[in-house]
mmCIF file of N, CA and C and ligand atoms in Angstrom:
data_model
loop_
_atom_site.group_PDB
_atom_site.id
_atom_site.type_symbol
_atom_site.label_atom_id
_atom_site.label_comp_id
_atom_site.label_asym_id
_atom_site.label_seq_id
_atom_site.Cartn_x
_atom_site.Cartn_y
_atom_site.Cartn_z
ATOM 1 N N MET I 1 23.158 36.713 -9.151
ATOM 2 C CA MET I 1 24.100 36.975 -10.235
ATOM 3 C C MET I 1 25.418 37.482 -9.662
ATOM 4 N N LYS I 2 26.519 36.784 -10.021
ATOM 5 C CA LYS I 2 27.844 37.241 -9.591
ATOM 6 C C LYS I 2 28.290 38.354 -10.525
ATOM 7 N N THR I 3 28.802 39.418 -9.954
ATOM 8 C CA THR I 3 29.200 40.546 -10.786
ATOM 9 C C THR I 3 30.622 40.955 -10.415
ATOM 10 N N THR I 4 31.405 41.299 -11.410
ATOM 11 C CA THR I 4 32.751 41.799 -11.160
ATOM 12 C C THR I 4 32.721 43.322 -11.176
ATOM 13 N N ALA I 5 33.754 43.919 -10.638
ATOM 14 C CA ALA I 5 33.846 45.378 -10.621
ATOM 15 C C ALA I 5 33.830 45.927 -12.037
ATOM 16 N N GLU I 6 34.409 45.159 -12.985
ATOM 17 C CA GLU I 6 34.440 45.612 -14.386
ATOM 18 C C GLU I 6 33.031 45.620 -14.979
ATOM 19 N N ASP I 7 32.286 44.533 -14.718
ATOM 20 C CA ASP I 7 30.897 44.471 -15.202
ATOM 21 C C ASP I 7 30.109 45.671 -14.715
ATOM 22 N N LEU I 8 30.254 45.936 -13.410
ATOM 23 C CA LEU I 8 29.458 46.994 -12.779
ATOM 24 C C LEU I 8 29.835 48.367 -13.335
ATOM 25 N N SER I 9 31.132 48.583 -13.504
ATOM 26 C CA SER I 9 31.582 49.861 -14.065
ATOM 27 C C SER I 9 31.021 50.053 -15.464
ATOM 28 N N LEU I 10 31.017 48.957 -16.227
ATOM 29 C CA LEU I 10 30.517 49.021 -17.593
ATOM 30 C C LEU I 10 29.031 49.375 -17.609
ATOM 31 N N ILE I 11 28.262 48.749 -16.718
ATOM 32 C CA ILE I 11 26.819 49.027 -16.633
ATOM 33 C C ILE I 11 26.590 50.515 -16.359
ATOM 34 N N LEU I 12 27.378 51.066 -15.436
ATOM 35 C CA LEU I 12 27.214 52.482 -15.088
ATOM 36 C C LEU I 12 27.617 53.384 -16.260
ATOM 37 N N LYS I 13 28.715 53.017 -16.908
ATOM 38 C CA LYS I 13 29.184 53.825 -18.046
ATOM 39 C C LYS I 13 28.158 53.835 -19.175
ATOM 40 N N GLN I 14 27.527 52.679 -19.387
ATOM 41 C CA GLN I 14 26.503 52.589 -20.444
ATOM 42 C C GLN I 14 25.327 53.525 -20.160
ATOM 43 N N GLN I 15 25.137 53.852 -18.887
ATOM 44 C CA GLN I 15 24.043 54.764 -18.525
ATOM 45 C C GLN I 15 24.507 56.229 -18.531
ATOM 46 N N ASN I 16 25.766 56.425 -18.899
ATOM 47 C CA ASN I 16 26.333 57.779 -18.921
ATOM 48 C C ASN I 16 26.313 58.449 -17.553
ATOM 49 N N ILE I 17 26.483 57.660 -16.503
ATOM 50 C CA ILE I 17 26.652 58.273 -15.181
ATOM 51 C C ILE I 17 28.049 57.909 -14.677
ATOM 52 N N SER I 18 28.593 58.773 -13.844
ATOM 53 C CA SER I 18 29.977 58.555 -13.439
ATOM 54 C C SER I 18 30.089 57.336 -12.524
ATOM 55 N N VAL I 19 31.215 56.670 -12.645
ATOM 56 C CA VAL I 19 31.464 55.450 -11.882
ATOM 57 C C VAL I 19 32.132 55.842 -10.572
ATOM 58 N N THR I 20 31.410 55.712 -9.471
ATOM 59 C CA THR I 20 31.972 56.029 -8.158
ATOM 60 C C THR I 20 31.993 54.732 -7.337
ATOM 61 N N PRO I 21 32.890 54.655 -6.336
ATOM 62 C CA PRO I 21 32.922 53.441 -5.500
ATOM 63 C C PRO I 21 31.570 53.185 -4.841
ATOM 64 N N GLN I 22 30.862 54.264 -4.461
ATOM 65 C CA GLN I 22 29.552 54.105 -3.825
ATOM 66 C C GLN I 22 28.572 53.430 -4.770
ATOM 67 N N ARG I 23 28.500 53.960 -5.999
ATOM 68 C CA ARG I 23 27.555 53.393 -6.968
ATOM 69 C C ARG I 23 27.887 51.936 -7.271
ATOM 70 N N VAL I 24 29.181 51.648 -7.409
ATOM 71 C CA VAL I 24 29.579 50.271 -7.728
ATOM 72 C C VAL I 24 29.173 49.322 -6.598
ATOM 73 N N GLN I 25 29.426 49.731 -5.354
ATOM 74 C CA GLN I 25 29.085 48.871 -4.213
ATOM 75 C C GLN I 25 27.585 48.653 -4.088
ATOM 76 N N ILE I 26 26.821 49.709 -4.287
ATOM 77 C CA ILE I 26 25.365 49.606 -4.150
ATOM 78 C C ILE I 26 24.790 48.714 -5.249
ATOM 79 N N LEU I 27 25.275 48.916 -6.471
ATOM 80 C CA LEU I 27 24.796 48.103 -7.589
ATOM 81 C C LEU I 27 25.165 46.632 -7.392
ATOM 82 N N LYS I 28 26.375 46.406 -6.914
ATOM 83 C CA LYS I 28 26.832 45.037 -6.644
ATOM 84 C C LYS I 28 25.922 44.371 -5.614
ATOM 85 N N ASN I 29 25.644 45.103 -4.553
ATOM 86 C CA ASN I 29 24.817 44.551 -3.480
ATOM 87 C C ASN I 29 23.422 44.184 -3.977
ATOM 88 N N ILE I 30 22.781 45.111 -4.669
ATOM 89 C CA ILE I 30 21.394 44.858 -5.101
ATOM 90 C C ILE I 30 21.337 43.763 -6.153
ATOM 91 N N MET I 31 22.371 43.656 -7.000
ATOM 92 C CA MET I 31 22.316 42.654 -8.070
ATOM 93 C C MET I 31 22.656 41.258 -7.576
ATOM 94 N N GLU I 32 23.339 41.169 -6.461
ATOM 95 C CA GLU I 32 23.758 39.841 -5.990
ATOM 96 C C GLU I 32 22.791 39.229 -4.985
ATOM 97 N N ARG I 33 21.812 40.001 -4.528
ATOM 98 C CA ARG I 33 20.889 39.418 -3.549
ATOM 99 C C ARG I 33 19.490 39.256 -4.135
ATOM 100 N N HIS I 34 18.734 38.380 -3.553
ATOM 101 C CA HIS I 34 17.421 38.043 -4.107
ATOM 102 C C HIS I 34 16.321 38.225 -3.078
ATOM 103 N N ASP I 35 16.624 38.950 -1.997
ATOM 104 C CA ASP I 35 15.620 39.081 -0.936
ATOM 105 C C ASP I 35 14.842 40.396 -1.015
ATOM 106 N N HIS I 36 14.999 41.110 -2.149
ATOM 107 C CA HIS I 36 14.238 42.356 -2.328
ATOM 108 C C HIS I 36 14.436 43.280 -1.130
ATOM 109 N N PRO I 37 15.673 43.739 -0.926
ATOM 110 C CA PRO I 37 16.005 44.510 0.271
ATOM 111 C C PRO I 37 15.429 45.922 0.261
ATOM 112 N N SER I 38 15.286 46.489 1.442
ATOM 113 C CA SER I 38 14.938 47.907 1.575
ATOM 114 C C SER I 38 16.234 48.709 1.442
ATOM 115 N N ALA I 39 16.099 50.038 1.325
ATOM 116 C CA ALA I 39 17.293 50.892 1.263
ATOM 117 C C ALA I 39 18.134 50.704 2.517
ATOM 118 N N ASP I 40 17.481 50.541 3.650
ATOM 119 C CA ASP I 40 18.222 50.362 4.903
ATOM 120 C C ASP I 40 18.999 49.038 4.911
ATOM 121 N N ASN I 41 18.398 47.976 4.403
ATOM 122 C CA ASN I 41 19.100 46.689 4.305
ATOM 123 C C ASN I 41 20.382 46.855 3.496
ATOM 124 N N ILE I 42 20.284 47.565 2.385
ATOM 125 C CA ILE I 42 21.446 47.758 1.511
ATOM 126 C C ILE I 42 22.483 48.644 2.197
ATOM 127 N N PHE I 43 22.001 49.691 2.851
ATOM 128 C CA PHE I 43 22.893 50.591 3.598
ATOM 129 C C PHE I 43 23.719 49.808 4.628
ATOM 130 N N GLN I 44 23.058 48.919 5.363
ATOM 131 C CA GLN I 44 23.757 48.142 6.401
ATOM 132 C C GLN I 44 24.879 47.280 5.806
ATOM 133 N N GLU I 45 24.662 46.768 4.604
ATOM 134 C CA GLU I 45 25.674 45.928 3.961
ATOM 135 C C GLU I 45 26.797 46.760 3.355
ATOM 136 N N VAL I 46 26.399 47.826 2.643
ATOM 137 C CA VAL I 46 27.372 48.602 1.881
ATOM 138 C C VAL I 46 28.323 49.368 2.806
ATOM 139 N N ARG I 47 27.833 49.746 3.962
ATOM 140 C CA ARG I 47 28.666 50.537 4.878
ATOM 141 C C ARG I 47 29.833 49.718 5.450
ATOM 142 N N ARG I 48 29.752 48.387 5.338
ATOM 143 C CA ARG I 48 30.890 47.562 5.777
ATOM 144 C C ARG I 48 32.101 47.812 4.892
ATOM 145 N N ALA I 49 31.824 47.946 3.575
ATOM 146 C CA ALA I 49 32.923 48.217 2.636
ATOM 147 C C ALA I 49 33.248 49.711 2.596
ATOM 148 N N LEU I 50 32.225 50.547 2.793
ATOM 149 C CA LEU I 50 32.400 52.004 2.698
ATOM 150 C C LEU I 50 31.839 52.655 3.959
ATOM 151 N N PRO I 51 32.609 52.667 5.033
ATOM 152 C CA PRO I 51 32.089 53.144 6.332
ATOM 153 C C PRO I 51 31.593 54.590 6.315
ATOM 154 N N MET I 52 32.083 55.397 5.366
ATOM 155 C CA MET I 52 31.710 56.810 5.360
ATOM 156 C C MET I 52 30.400 57.081 4.613
ATOM 157 N N ILE I 53 29.846 56.078 3.999
ATOM 158 C CA ILE I 53 28.661 56.306 3.168
ATOM 159 C C ILE I 53 27.457 56.645 4.049
ATOM 160 N N SER I 54 26.600 57.525 3.555
ATOM 161 C CA SER I 54 25.417 57.911 4.324
ATOM 162 C C SER I 54 24.189 57.185 3.778
ATOM 163 N N PHE I 55 23.172 57.084 4.631
ATOM 164 C CA PHE I 55 21.931 56.449 4.198
ATOM 165 C C PHE I 55 21.338 57.214 3.018
ATOM 166 N N ASN I 56 21.444 58.538 3.100
ATOM 167 C CA ASN I 56 20.884 59.383 2.049
ATOM 168 C C ASN I 56 21.504 59.087 0.680
ATOM 169 N N THR I 57 22.816 58.856 0.675
ATOM 170 C CA THR I 57 23.503 58.521 -0.574
ATOM 171 C C THR I 57 22.981 57.197 -1.125
ATOM 172 N N VAL I 58 22.819 56.229 -0.225
ATOM 173 C CA VAL I 58 22.315 54.922 -0.661
ATOM 174 C C VAL I 58 20.914 55.079 -1.243
ATOM 175 N N TYR I 59 20.084 55.804 -0.539
ATOM 176 C CA TYR I 59 18.700 55.991 -0.973
ATOM 177 C C TYR I 59 18.638 56.691 -2.332
ATOM 178 N N LYS I 60 19.383 57.779 -2.452
ATOM 179 C CA LYS I 60 19.361 58.545 -3.704
ATOM 180 C C LYS I 60 19.913 57.724 -4.865
ATOM 181 N N THR I 61 20.952 56.951 -4.584
ATOM 182 C CA THR I 61 21.545 56.118 -5.638
ATOM 183 C C THR I 61 20.554 55.068 -6.115
ATOM 184 N N LEU I 62 19.832 54.459 -5.170
ATOM 185 C CA LEU I 62 18.833 53.454 -5.550
ATOM 186 C C LEU I 62 17.739 54.086 -6.407
ATOM 187 N N GLU I 63 17.327 55.288 -6.046
ATOM 188 C CA GLU I 63 16.298 55.976 -6.833
ATOM 189 C C GLU I 63 16.812 56.273 -8.245
ATOM 190 N N THR I 64 18.078 56.677 -8.343
ATOM 191 C CA THR I 64 18.678 56.917 -9.655
ATOM 192 C C THR I 64 18.693 55.630 -10.476
ATOM 193 N N PHE I 65 19.112 54.544 -9.857
ATOM 194 C CA PHE I 65 19.151 53.255 -10.560
ATOM 195 C C PHE I 65 17.757 52.864 -11.050
ATOM 196 N N CYS I 66 16.735 53.144 -10.241
ATOM 197 C CA CYS I 66 15.353 52.850 -10.647
ATOM 198 C C CYS I 66 14.985 53.648 -11.883
ATOM 199 N N GLN I 67 15.313 54.946 -11.858
ATOM 200 C CA GLN I 67 14.976 55.804 -12.994
ATOM 201 C C GLN I 67 15.664 55.337 -14.269
ATOM 202 N N LEU I 68 16.873 54.805 -14.119
ATOM 203 C CA LEU I 68 17.631 54.334 -15.280
ATOM 204 C C LEU I 68 17.169 52.946 -15.723
ATOM 205 N N GLY I 69 16.334 52.301 -14.917
ATOM 206 C CA GLY I 69 15.858 50.969 -15.261
ATOM 207 C C GLY I 69 16.845 49.867 -14.934
ATOM 208 N N LEU I 70 17.864 50.186 -14.125
ATOM 209 C CA LEU I 70 18.853 49.157 -13.752
ATOM 210 C C LEU I 70 18.281 48.222 -12.703
ATOM 211 N N ILE I 71 17.393 48.746 -11.876
ATOM 212 C CA ILE I 71 16.739 47.943 -10.846
ATOM 213 C C ILE I 71 15.259 48.334 -10.844
ATOM 214 N N MET I 72 14.483 47.600 -10.074
ATOM 215 C CA MET I 72 13.060 47.916 -9.982
ATOM 216 C C MET I 72 12.703 48.168 -8.525
ATOM 217 N N LYS I 73 11.604 48.862 -8.349
ATOM 218 C CA LYS I 73 11.119 49.112 -7.001
ATOM 219 C C LYS I 73 9.859 48.281 -6.780
ATOM 220 N N VAL I 74 9.763 47.689 -5.637
ATOM 221 C CA VAL I 74 8.592 46.900 -5.282
ATOM 222 C C VAL I 74 7.998 47.521 -4.013
ATOM 223 N N ASN I 75 6.760 47.894 -4.074
ATOM 224 C CA ASN I 75 6.113 48.449 -2.876
ATOM 225 C C ASN I 75 4.978 47.532 -2.450
ATOM 226 N N PRO I 76 5.323 46.378 -1.935
ATOM 227 C CA PRO I 76 4.292 45.360 -1.788
ATOM 228 C C PRO I 76 3.156 45.776 -0.849
ATOM 229 N N LEU I 77 3.491 46.365 0.246
ATOM 230 C CA LEU I 77 2.444 46.663 1.236
ATOM 231 C C LEU I 77 2.377 48.154 1.514
ATOM 232 N N HIS I 78 2.808 48.937 0.539
ATOM 233 C CA HIS I 78 2.726 50.389 0.647
ATOM 234 C C HIS I 78 3.389 50.910 1.902
ATOM 235 N N GLU I 79 4.471 50.307 2.273
ATOM 236 C CA GLU I 79 5.214 50.835 3.408
ATOM 237 C C GLU I 79 6.605 51.211 2.907
ATOM 238 N N VAL I 80 7.623 50.528 3.391
ATOM 239 C CA VAL I 80 8.981 50.850 2.951
ATOM 240 C C VAL I 80 9.211 50.267 1.559
ATOM 241 N N ALA I 81 9.772 51.074 0.649
ATOM 242 C CA ALA I 81 10.074 50.569 -0.685
ATOM 243 C C ALA I 81 11.124 49.473 -0.599
ATOM 244 N N ARG I 82 10.954 48.462 -1.422
ATOM 245 C CA ARG I 82 11.948 47.399 -1.525
ATOM 246 C C ARG I 82 12.454 47.409 -2.953
ATOM 247 N N TYR I 83 13.717 47.025 -3.117
ATOM 248 C CA TYR I 83 14.342 47.110 -4.431
ATOM 249 C C TYR I 83 14.669 45.728 -4.956
ATOM 250 N N ASP I 84 14.665 45.609 -6.273
ATOM 251 C CA ASP I 84 14.852 44.332 -6.939
ATOM 252 C C ASP I 84 15.879 44.506 -8.041
ATOM 253 N N GLY I 85 17.001 43.811 -7.915
ATOM 254 C CA GLY I 85 18.048 43.891 -8.932
ATOM 255 C C GLY I 85 17.745 43.036 -10.144
ATOM 256 N N ASN I 86 16.659 42.288 -10.078
ATOM 257 C CA ASN I 86 16.271 41.404 -11.170
ATOM 258 C C ASN I 86 15.200 42.108 -12.001
ATOM 259 N N THR I 87 15.603 42.568 -13.194
ATOM 260 C CA THR I 87 14.659 43.317 -14.025
ATOM 261 C C THR I 87 14.055 42.464 -15.130
ATOM 262 N N THR I 88 14.337 41.151 -15.123
ATOM 263 C CA THR I 88 13.653 40.283 -16.080
ATOM 264 C C THR I 88 12.199 40.139 -15.611
ATOM 265 N N PRO I 89 11.264 39.983 -16.553
ATOM 266 C CA PRO I 89 9.847 39.950 -16.152
ATOM 267 C C PRO I 89 9.568 38.814 -15.168
ATOM 268 N N HIS I 90 9.037 39.160 -14.038
ATOM 269 C CA HIS I 90 8.631 38.149 -13.066
ATOM 270 C C HIS I 90 7.645 38.776 -12.105
ATOM 271 N N THR I 91 6.972 37.946 -11.370
ATOM 272 C CA THR I 91 6.038 38.460 -10.381
ATOM 273 C C THR I 91 6.504 38.042 -8.988
ATOM 274 N N HIS I 92 5.742 38.397 -7.972
ATOM 275 C CA HIS I 92 6.194 38.181 -6.603
ATOM 276 C C HIS I 92 5.161 37.477 -5.750
ATOM 277 N N LEU I 93 5.676 36.646 -4.871
ATOM 278 C CA LEU I 93 4.874 36.071 -3.799
ATOM 279 C C LEU I 93 5.169 36.902 -2.559
ATOM 280 N N ILE I 94 4.180 37.570 -2.043
ATOM 281 C CA ILE I 94 4.415 38.504 -0.956
ATOM 282 C C ILE I 94 3.724 38.019 0.306
ATOM 283 N N CYS I 95 4.530 37.807 1.337
ATOM 284 C CA CYS I 95 3.958 37.349 2.605
ATOM 285 C C CYS I 95 3.437 38.566 3.371
ATOM 286 N N THR I 96 2.164 38.536 3.704
ATOM 287 C CA THR I 96 1.551 39.679 4.372
ATOM 288 C C THR I 96 1.919 39.729 5.851
ATOM 289 N N ARG I 97 2.562 38.660 6.342
ATOM 290 C CA ARG I 97 2.891 38.633 7.761
ATOM 291 C C ARG I 97 4.333 39.081 8.014
ATOM 292 N N CYS I 98 5.312 38.433 7.325
ATOM 293 C CA CYS I 98 6.714 38.777 7.569
ATOM 294 C C CYS I 98 7.270 39.673 6.460
ATOM 295 N N HIS I 99 6.455 39.933 5.422
ATOM 296 C CA HIS I 99 6.820 40.834 4.322
ATOM 297 C C HIS I 99 7.963 40.294 3.461
ATOM 298 N N GLN I 100 8.167 38.994 3.507
ATOM 299 C CA GLN I 100 9.119 38.368 2.592
ATOM 300 C C GLN I 100 8.595 38.515 1.166
ATOM 301 N N VAL I 101 9.498 38.819 0.238
ATOM 302 C CA VAL I 101 9.122 38.937 -1.177
ATOM 303 C C VAL I 101 9.927 37.920 -1.966
ATOM 304 N N GLU I 102 9.243 36.981 -2.574
ATOM 305 C CA GLU I 102 9.921 35.912 -3.289
ATOM 306 C C GLU I 102 9.620 36.026 -4.785
ATOM 307 N N ASP I 103 10.614 35.747 -5.618
ATOM 308 C CA ASP I 103 10.396 35.802 -7.061
ATOM 309 C C ASP I 103 9.563 34.625 -7.530
ATOM 310 N N LEU I 104 8.712 34.891 -8.511
ATOM 311 C CA LEU I 104 7.925 33.834 -9.128
ATOM 312 C C LEU I 104 7.919 34.055 -10.627
ATOM 313 N N TYR I 105 8.358 33.056 -11.359
ATOM 314 C CA TYR I 105 8.294 33.120 -12.812
ATOM 315 C C TYR I 105 7.022 32.418 -13.233
ATOM 316 N N TRP I 106 6.078 33.184 -13.681
ATOM 317 C CA TRP I 106 4.752 32.671 -13.974
ATOM 318 C C TRP I 106 4.253 33.365 -15.220
ATOM 319 N N ASP I 107 3.936 32.579 -16.219
ATOM 320 C CA ASP I 107 3.466 33.139 -17.472
ATOM 321 C C ASP I 107 1.955 33.309 -17.384
ATOM 322 N N TRP I 108 1.528 34.296 -16.618
ATOM 323 C CA TRP I 108 0.091 34.483 -16.406
ATOM 324 C C TRP I 108 -0.561 35.034 -17.671
ATOM 325 N N PRO I 109 -1.851 34.749 -17.825
ATOM 326 C CA PRO I 109 -2.531 35.149 -19.059
ATOM 327 C C PRO I 109 -2.450 36.652 -19.290
ATOM 328 N N LYS I 110 -1.826 37.041 -20.408
ATOM 329 C CA LYS I 110 -1.634 38.467 -20.673
ATOM 330 C C LYS I 110 -2.901 39.109 -21.244
ATOM 331 N N GLU I 111 -3.839 38.265 -21.720
ATOM 332 C CA GLU I 111 -5.008 38.825 -22.398
ATOM 333 C C GLU I 111 -6.160 39.047 -21.420
ATOM 334 N N ILE I 112 -5.830 39.535 -20.228
ATOM 335 C CA ILE I 112 -6.869 39.876 -19.260
ATOM 336 C C ILE I 112 -7.720 41.010 -19.838
ATOM 337 N N PRO I 113 -9.044 40.831 -19.880
ATOM 338 C CA PRO I 113 -9.884 41.904 -20.420
ATOM 339 C C PRO I 113 -9.865 43.119 -19.498
ATOM 340 N N LEU I 114 -9.422 44.245 -20.029
ATOM 341 C CA LEU I 114 -9.349 45.460 -19.220
ATOM 342 C C LEU I 114 -10.702 46.168 -19.248
ATOM 343 N N PRO I 115 -11.013 46.878 -18.188
ATOM 344 C CA PRO I 115 -12.262 47.654 -18.192
ATOM 345 C C PRO I 115 -12.192 48.780 -19.219
ATOM 346 N N ASP I 116 -13.327 49.300 -19.571
ATOM 347 C CA ASP I 116 -13.392 50.414 -20.525
ATOM 348 C C ASP I 116 -12.917 51.689 -19.830
ATOM 349 N N LEU I 117 -11.781 52.200 -20.256
ATOM 350 C CA LEU I 117 -11.192 53.353 -19.563
ATOM 351 C C LEU I 117 -11.310 54.637 -20.380
ATOM 352 N N ARG I 118 -12.109 54.599 -21.447
ATOM 353 C CA ARG I 118 -12.166 55.764 -22.328
ATOM 354 C C ARG I 118 -12.599 57.019 -21.576
ATOM 355 N N SER I 119 -13.578 56.867 -20.670
ATOM 356 C CA SER I 119 -14.086 58.063 -19.987
ATOM 357 C C SER I 119 -13.039 58.674 -19.063
ATOM 358 N N SER I 120 -12.144 57.842 -18.510
ATOM 359 C CA SER I 120 -11.133 58.383 -17.601
ATOM 360 C C SER I 120 -9.940 58.947 -18.364
ATOM 361 N N GLY I 121 -9.797 58.537 -19.622
ATOM 362 C CA GLY I 121 -8.677 59.025 -20.414
ATOM 363 C C GLY I 121 -7.350 58.425 -19.986
ATOM 364 N N PHE I 122 -7.406 57.408 -19.159
ATOM 365 C CA PHE I 122 -6.181 56.801 -18.666
ATOM 366 C C PHE I 122 -5.636 55.829 -19.700
ATOM 367 N N GLN I 123 -4.319 55.898 -19.927
ATOM 368 C CA GLN I 123 -3.689 55.003 -20.890
ATOM 369 C C GLN I 123 -2.884 53.945 -20.155
ATOM 370 N N VAL I 124 -3.292 52.702 -20.258
ATOM 371 C CA VAL I 124 -2.609 51.614 -19.563
ATOM 372 C C VAL I 124 -1.349 51.221 -20.313
ATOM 373 N N GLU I 125 -0.226 51.146 -19.607
ATOM 374 C CA GLU I 125 1.020 50.715 -20.227
ATOM 375 C C GLU I 125 1.392 49.297 -19.842
ATOM 376 N N SER I 126 1.039 48.912 -18.623
ATOM 377 C CA SER I 126 1.338 47.544 -18.216
ATOM 378 C C SER I 126 0.389 47.145 -17.089
ATOM 379 N N VAL I 127 0.276 45.856 -16.906
ATOM 380 C CA VAL I 127 -0.561 45.319 -15.832
ATOM 381 C C VAL I 127 0.345 44.469 -14.950
ATOM 382 N N ALA I 128 0.321 44.698 -13.660
ATOM 383 C CA ALA I 128 1.174 43.942 -12.748
ATOM 384 C C ALA I 128 0.314 43.026 -11.886
ATOM 385 N N VAL I 129 0.790 41.822 -11.704
ATOM 386 C CA VAL I 129 0.095 40.868 -10.847
ATOM 387 C C VAL I 129 1.047 40.466 -9.727
ATOM 388 N N GLN I 130 0.587 40.551 -8.505
ATOM 389 C CA GLN I 130 1.387 40.074 -7.383
ATOM 390 C C GLN I 130 0.488 39.195 -6.527
ATOM 391 N N LEU I 131 1.072 38.209 -5.927
ATOM 392 C CA LEU I 131 0.282 37.271 -5.131
ATOM 393 C C LEU I 131 0.567 37.485 -3.655
ATOM 394 N N PHE I 132 -0.474 37.745 -2.898
ATOM 395 C CA PHE I 132 -0.333 37.991 -1.469
ATOM 396 C C PHE I 132 -0.815 36.783 -0.680
ATOM 397 N N GLY I 133 -0.131 36.516 0.412
ATOM 398 C CA GLY I 133 -0.556 35.392 1.243
ATOM 399 C C GLY I 133 0.425 35.171 2.362
ATOM 400 N N LEU I 134 0.529 33.923 2.796
ATOM 401 C CA LEU I 134 1.445 33.586 3.887
ATOM 402 C C LEU I 134 2.513 32.637 3.368
ATOM 403 N N CYS I 135 3.780 32.935 3.685
ATOM 404 C CA CYS I 135 4.860 32.020 3.316
ATOM 405 C C CYS I 135 4.743 30.762 4.183
ATOM 406 N N ARG I 136 5.509 29.757 3.803
ATOM 407 C CA ARG I 136 5.421 28.487 4.510
ATOM 408 C C ARG I 136 5.700 28.654 6.012
ATOM 409 N N ARG I 137 6.729 29.438 6.292
ATOM 410 C CA ARG I 137 7.117 29.627 7.686
ATOM 411 C C ARG I 137 5.990 30.300 8.484
ATOM 412 N N CYS I 138 5.378 31.314 7.859
ATOM 413 C CA CYS I 138 4.331 32.049 8.565
ATOM 414 C C CYS I 138 3.054 31.230 8.728
ATOM 415 N N GLN I 139 2.826 30.306 7.807
ATOM 416 C CA GLN I 139 1.648 29.431 7.983
ATOM 417 C C GLN I 139 1.825 28.614 9.245
ATOM 418 N N ASN I 140 3.051 28.156 9.485
ATOM 419 C CA ASN I 140 3.310 27.363 10.682
ATOM 420 C C ASN I 140 3.255 28.204 11.942
ATOM 421 N N GLU I 141 3.639 29.474 11.794
ATOM 422 C CA GLU I 141 3.741 30.318 12.978
ATOM 423 C C GLU I 141 2.575 31.280 13.113
ATOM 424 N N ALA I 142 1.568 31.135 12.248
ATOM 425 C CA ALA I 142 0.482 32.116 12.208
ATOM 426 C C ALA I 142 -0.226 32.254 13.555
ATOM 427 N N ALA I 143 -0.167 31.213 14.345
ATOM 428 C CA ALA I 143 -0.856 31.259 15.630
ATOM 429 C C ALA I 143 -0.085 32.105 16.644
ATOM 430 N N THR I 144 1.235 32.227 16.439
ATOM 431 C CA THR I 144 2.044 32.986 17.400
ATOM 432 C C THR I 144 2.309 34.395 16.883
ATOM 433 N N PRO I 145 2.190 35.403 17.726
ATOM 434 C CA PRO I 145 2.433 36.774 17.267
ATOM 435 C C PRO I 145 3.893 36.999 16.926
ATOM 436 N N LEU I 146 4.174 37.925 16.024
ATOM 437 C CA LEU I 146 5.554 38.251 15.641
ATOM 438 C C LEU I 146 6.298 38.870 16.811
HETATM 439 ZN ZN1 LIG R 1 6.056 35.080 6.053
HETATM 440 ZN ZN1 LIG R 2 11.722 40.084 -7.721
#
């Protein structure tokens, strides 16, 4: 998604948070890419435009955006959090070898029978499905170590 500085400022204003050059750059970066970057990936890009920015600022800003629902967090392999600027419902194809995360629009059956959770008292709000496997590139290279 191509975003203008005006669009981005408006998005931030709608959330009642102040519009800073850091926030605008970080939001622009995450919304324009589709590779589900880590905080460090975003930091490396954003610091080109804002050399004084710290990793901590990038990280905290991403967490704020997550809380506001502007972006989503994906923790595919329980290691480094990855962020997703695409908040429309979709699932992910996750490569267990190179950790590539690809978007998948799949209308999977929503009426999955849930287990009886009455005894645990847990209230389910949503069910997430992610598909793990090997991307095309890794299938070809699976024989060779990374
Ligand atoms: Zn792969
Ligand atoms: Zn995604």
